[in-house]
Amino acid sequence: CPAACLARLFKLERYYRSFGALSQLAADSKDVFKVTGLAALSLWVTFSSVMWLLESSNPMVEIRQYYVSIPKAMWMTLLNLSGECPLADYSIPGKLVTGFIGIFAVSIFSVPFGLMSGGFQDELEDNVEEELKREQEEKEKEEHRQQELEEQRRMISSQGEGPQAVARFLRGSAQDELGSQVPTRAAIAFEWVCLTMIFFTVVAVLLESR
């Protein structure tokens, strides 16, 4: 349905952030938009009133029907202010006003729209740059982490057989989980010494308790 299609359009905001960019642009340039928007509205109402006065009595019905009142004249005047001129058979004063609108008033009327489009483009470019910068920082962090891990591996490998020999000695007569390392004689002797001392300690305690 149309409502579902419209709702799906808003999901694009999480990827393109267009509405967020528009709201940020409106907040940053609200004073400029107020001034230029008021100027555009004033031009719209003023020229609509002037064209109504000049063309409400036009002998051609095709022209006069668009200027029977000021509110109805605002639609055709809006088209003229946007650079379009769908009607041509105006009266001489009407043609002069329409020419003035096309030469001077269009540039003033289009200022807020130009500011909005330019600011919107700048805002989107800033968002893209921030996204690229964030991705670059994450990539650099990942590379730094990989370098640290590689450095730790090199440090462990540079220590040689020392830690491994200590580990075999402390394991005594037991083998590792894979059974790939045979216990050394020193480890076995140390283990028997410890067991012997434990045995004599237990015997001495028993004799002392009598």
Short mmCIF file of C-alpha atoms in Angstrom, two decimals:
data_model
loop_
_atom_site.label_atom_id
_atom_site.label_comp_id
_atom_site.label_asym_id
_atom_site.label_seq_id
_atom_site.Cartn_x
_atom_site.Cartn_y
_atom_site.Cartn_z
CA CYS A 1 0.00 0.00 0.00
CA PRO A 2 1.16 3.63 -0.42
CA ALA A 3 1.57 4.11 3.34
CA ALA A 4 3.88 1.09 3.59
CA CYS A 5 5.93 2.33 0.63
CA LEU A 6 6.24 5.74 2.27
CA ALA A 7 7.31 4.14 5.55
CA ARG A 8 10.00 2.17 3.74
CA LEU A 9 11.44 5.44 2.43
CA PHE A 10 12.15 6.56 5.98
CA LYS A 11 14.29 3.45 6.51
CA LEU A 12 16.81 4.96 4.10
CA GLU A 13 17.55 7.55 6.78
CA ARG A 14 19.77 5.07 8.65
CA TYR A 15 22.01 4.81 5.55
CA TYR A 16 21.86 8.24 3.90
CA ARG A 17 20.83 10.49 6.83
CA SER A 18 19.09 12.91 4.48
CA PHE A 19 16.44 14.07 6.92
CA GLY A 20 19.05 14.54 9.62
CA ALA A 21 21.12 16.64 7.23
CA LEU A 22 18.07 18.79 6.41
CA SER A 23 17.23 19.33 10.08
CA GLN A 24 20.84 20.22 10.86
CA LEU A 25 20.93 22.63 7.91
CA ALA A 26 17.69 24.29 9.04
CA ALA A 27 19.06 24.69 12.57
CA ASP A 28 22.37 26.14 11.41
CA SER A 29 20.91 28.58 8.85
CA LYS A 30 17.56 29.43 10.39
CA ASP A 31 18.29 33.18 10.51
CA VAL A 32 19.28 33.27 6.83
CA PHE A 33 16.21 31.26 5.86
CA LYS A 34 13.97 33.62 7.82
CA VAL A 35 15.27 36.69 5.99
CA THR A 36 15.37 35.19 2.51
CA GLY A 37 12.08 33.36 2.99
CA LEU A 38 10.35 36.56 4.10
CA ALA A 39 11.78 38.37 1.08
CA ALA A 40 10.56 35.64 -1.28
CA LEU A 41 7.09 35.67 0.30
CA SER A 42 6.92 39.46 0.00
CA LEU A 43 7.84 39.29 -3.70
CA TRP A 44 5.26 36.58 -4.28
CA VAL A 45 2.40 38.53 -2.69
CA THR A 46 3.47 41.85 -4.23
CA PHE A 47 3.72 40.63 -7.81
CA SER A 48 0.54 38.59 -7.46
CA SER A 49 -1.30 41.76 -6.46
CA VAL A 50 0.28 43.77 -9.30
CA MET A 51 -0.55 41.12 -11.91
CA TRP A 52 -4.13 40.90 -10.60
CA LEU A 53 -4.54 44.66 -11.01
CA LEU A 54 -3.10 44.58 -14.53
CA GLU A 55 -4.62 41.39 -15.94
CA SER A 56 -8.00 41.06 -14.21
CA SER A 57 -9.50 43.09 -17.07
CA ASN A 58 -7.54 41.42 -19.86
CA PRO A 59 -9.78 41.04 -22.94
CA MET A 60 -8.62 37.42 -23.42
CA VAL A 61 -10.53 34.95 -21.29
CA GLU A 62 -7.58 32.49 -21.32
CA ILE A 63 -5.50 35.10 -19.50
CA ARG A 64 -8.18 36.73 -17.37
CA GLN A 65 -9.30 33.44 -15.79
CA TYR A 66 -5.99 33.15 -13.94
CA TYR A 67 -6.27 36.63 -12.44
CA VAL A 68 -9.84 36.88 -11.18
CA SER A 69 -8.49 37.29 -7.61
CA ILE A 70 -5.19 37.72 -5.80
CA PRO A 71 -5.15 34.16 -4.36
CA LYS A 72 -5.78 32.70 -7.81
CA ALA A 73 -3.15 34.97 -9.35
CA MET A 74 -0.56 33.64 -6.87
CA TRP A 75 -0.29 30.30 -8.70
CA MET A 76 0.65 31.82 -12.06
CA THR A 77 2.90 34.36 -10.36
CA LEU A 78 4.67 31.54 -8.52
CA LEU A 79 5.40 29.90 -11.86
CA ASN A 80 6.76 33.21 -13.19
CA LEU A 81 8.96 33.65 -10.11
CA SER A 82 10.34 30.13 -10.57
CA GLY A 83 11.48 30.99 -14.11
CA GLU A 84 8.51 29.65 -16.06
CA CYS A 85 6.22 31.72 -18.28
CA PRO A 86 3.33 29.52 -19.47
CA LEU A 87 1.24 32.52 -20.59
CA ALA A 88 2.32 35.05 -23.20
CA ASP A 89 -0.69 37.12 -24.25
CA TYR A 90 -0.47 39.66 -21.45
CA SER A 91 -1.27 43.29 -21.78
CA ILE A 92 1.63 45.71 -22.33
CA PRO A 93 1.96 46.57 -18.60
CA GLY A 94 1.64 42.89 -17.77
CA LYS A 95 4.42 42.00 -20.17
CA LEU A 96 6.66 44.66 -18.62
CA VAL A 97 6.04 43.31 -15.12
CA THR A 98 6.56 39.74 -16.28
CA GLY A 99 9.83 40.76 -17.93
CA PHE A 100 10.96 42.46 -14.73
CA ILE A 101 10.10 39.30 -12.80
CA GLY A 102 12.14 37.17 -15.21
CA ILE A 103 15.19 39.47 -15.11
CA PHE A 104 15.41 40.55 -11.48
CA ALA A 105 12.85 38.95 -9.19
CA VAL A 106 13.65 35.31 -10.07
CA SER A 107 17.20 35.64 -8.73
CA ILE A 108 15.94 37.04 -5.43
CA PHE A 109 13.08 34.56 -5.10
CA SER A 110 15.38 31.56 -5.66
CA VAL A 111 17.94 32.57 -2.98
CA PRO A 112 16.49 30.42 -0.14
CA PHE A 113 16.16 27.41 -2.43
CA GLY A 114 19.74 27.82 -3.63
CA LEU A 115 20.95 28.10 -0.04
CA MET A 116 19.04 24.97 0.91
CA SER A 117 20.35 22.89 -1.99
CA GLY A 118 23.94 24.07 -1.52
CA GLY A 119 23.86 23.60 2.25
CA PHE A 120 22.26 20.18 1.87
CA GLN A 121 25.02 19.08 -0.49
CA ASP A 122 27.71 20.37 1.88
CA GLU A 123 26.07 18.59 4.81
CA LEU A 124 25.97 15.29 2.93
CA GLU A 125 29.61 15.68 1.90
CA ASP A 126 30.56 16.33 5.52
CA ASN A 127 28.68 13.18 6.59
CA VAL A 128 30.48 11.14 3.94
CA GLU A 129 33.85 12.52 5.04
CA GLU A 130 33.08 11.73 8.69
CA GLU A 131 32.07 8.20 7.75
CA LEU A 132 35.26 7.68 5.75
CA LYS A 133 37.33 9.11 8.58
CA ARG A 134 35.64 6.80 11.09
CA GLU A 135 36.27 3.78 8.87
CA GLN A 136 39.92 4.82 8.45
CA GLU A 137 40.35 5.14 12.23
CA GLU A 138 38.82 1.70 12.79
CA LYS A 139 41.12 0.27 10.13
CA GLU A 140 44.16 1.86 11.77
CA LYS A 141 43.12 0.50 15.18
CA GLU A 142 42.77 -2.99 13.73
CA GLU A 143 46.17 -2.74 12.06
CA HIS A 144 47.72 -1.51 15.33
CA ARG A 145 46.17 -4.44 17.20
CA GLN A 146 47.49 -6.90 14.63
CA GLN A 147 50.96 -5.35 14.94
CA GLU A 148 50.85 -5.72 18.72
CA LEU A 149 49.84 -9.37 18.40
CA GLU A 150 52.64 -9.98 15.91
CA GLU A 151 55.10 -8.27 18.20
CA GLN A 152 54.01 -10.48 21.10
CA ARG A 153 54.46 -13.57 18.93
CA ARG A 154 57.97 -12.46 17.96
CA MET A 155 58.87 -11.82 21.61
CA ILE A 156 57.63 -15.26 22.64
CA SER A 157 59.49 -16.97 19.81
CA SER A 158 62.69 -15.00 20.56
CA GLN A 159 62.82 -16.37 24.10
CA GLY A 160 63.92 -19.75 22.76
CA GLU A 161 63.66 -22.97 24.74
CA GLY A 162 63.87 -21.37 28.17
CA PRO A 163 60.15 -21.18 29.02
CA GLN A 164 59.51 -24.57 27.43
CA ALA A 165 62.29 -26.18 29.47
CA VAL A 166 60.91 -24.67 32.68
CA ALA A 167 57.44 -25.96 31.79
CA ARG A 168 58.79 -29.51 31.20
CA PHE A 169 60.71 -29.39 34.47
CA LEU A 170 57.63 -28.32 36.44
CA ARG A 171 55.50 -31.02 34.81
CA GLY A 172 57.77 -33.66 36.23
CA SER A 173 57.14 -37.17 34.89
CA ALA A 174 53.85 -36.15 33.26
CA GLN A 175 53.66 -35.46 29.54
CA ASP A 176 51.83 -32.58 27.86
CA GLU A 177 48.33 -32.96 26.45
CA LEU A 178 49.62 -34.08 23.06
CA GLY A 179 52.28 -36.37 24.49
CA SER A 180 54.91 -34.79 22.29
CA GLN A 181 57.38 -33.80 25.03
CA VAL A 182 59.31 -36.43 27.00
CA PRO A 183 60.04 -35.49 30.64
CA THR A 184 63.69 -34.83 31.51
CA ARG A 185 65.73 -36.76 34.06
CA ALA A 186 66.10 -33.66 36.23
CA ALA A 187 62.35 -33.26 36.37
CA ILE A 188 61.87 -36.90 37.35
CA ALA A 189 64.58 -36.67 40.02
CA PHE A 190 63.08 -33.47 41.43
CA GLU A 191 59.69 -35.12 41.57
CA TRP A 192 61.08 -38.14 43.47
CA VAL A 193 62.87 -35.85 45.92
CA CYS A 194 59.61 -34.00 46.61
CA LEU A 195 57.72 -37.27 47.09
CA THR A 196 60.40 -38.60 49.44
CA MET A 197 60.33 -35.45 51.54
CA ILE A 198 56.56 -35.64 51.76
CA PHE A 199 56.80 -39.30 52.85
CA PHE A 200 59.32 -38.60 55.61
CA THR A 201 57.30 -35.59 56.74
CA VAL A 202 54.19 -37.74 57.14
CA VAL A 203 56.17 -40.41 59.03
CA ALA A 204 57.67 -37.80 61.36
CA VAL A 205 54.23 -36.37 62.09
CA LEU A 206 52.84 -39.81 62.90
CA LEU A 207 55.74 -40.60 65.21
CA GLU A 208 55.47 -37.23 66.90
CA SER A 209 51.74 -37.76 67.54
CA ARG A 210 52.39 -40.95 69.60
#
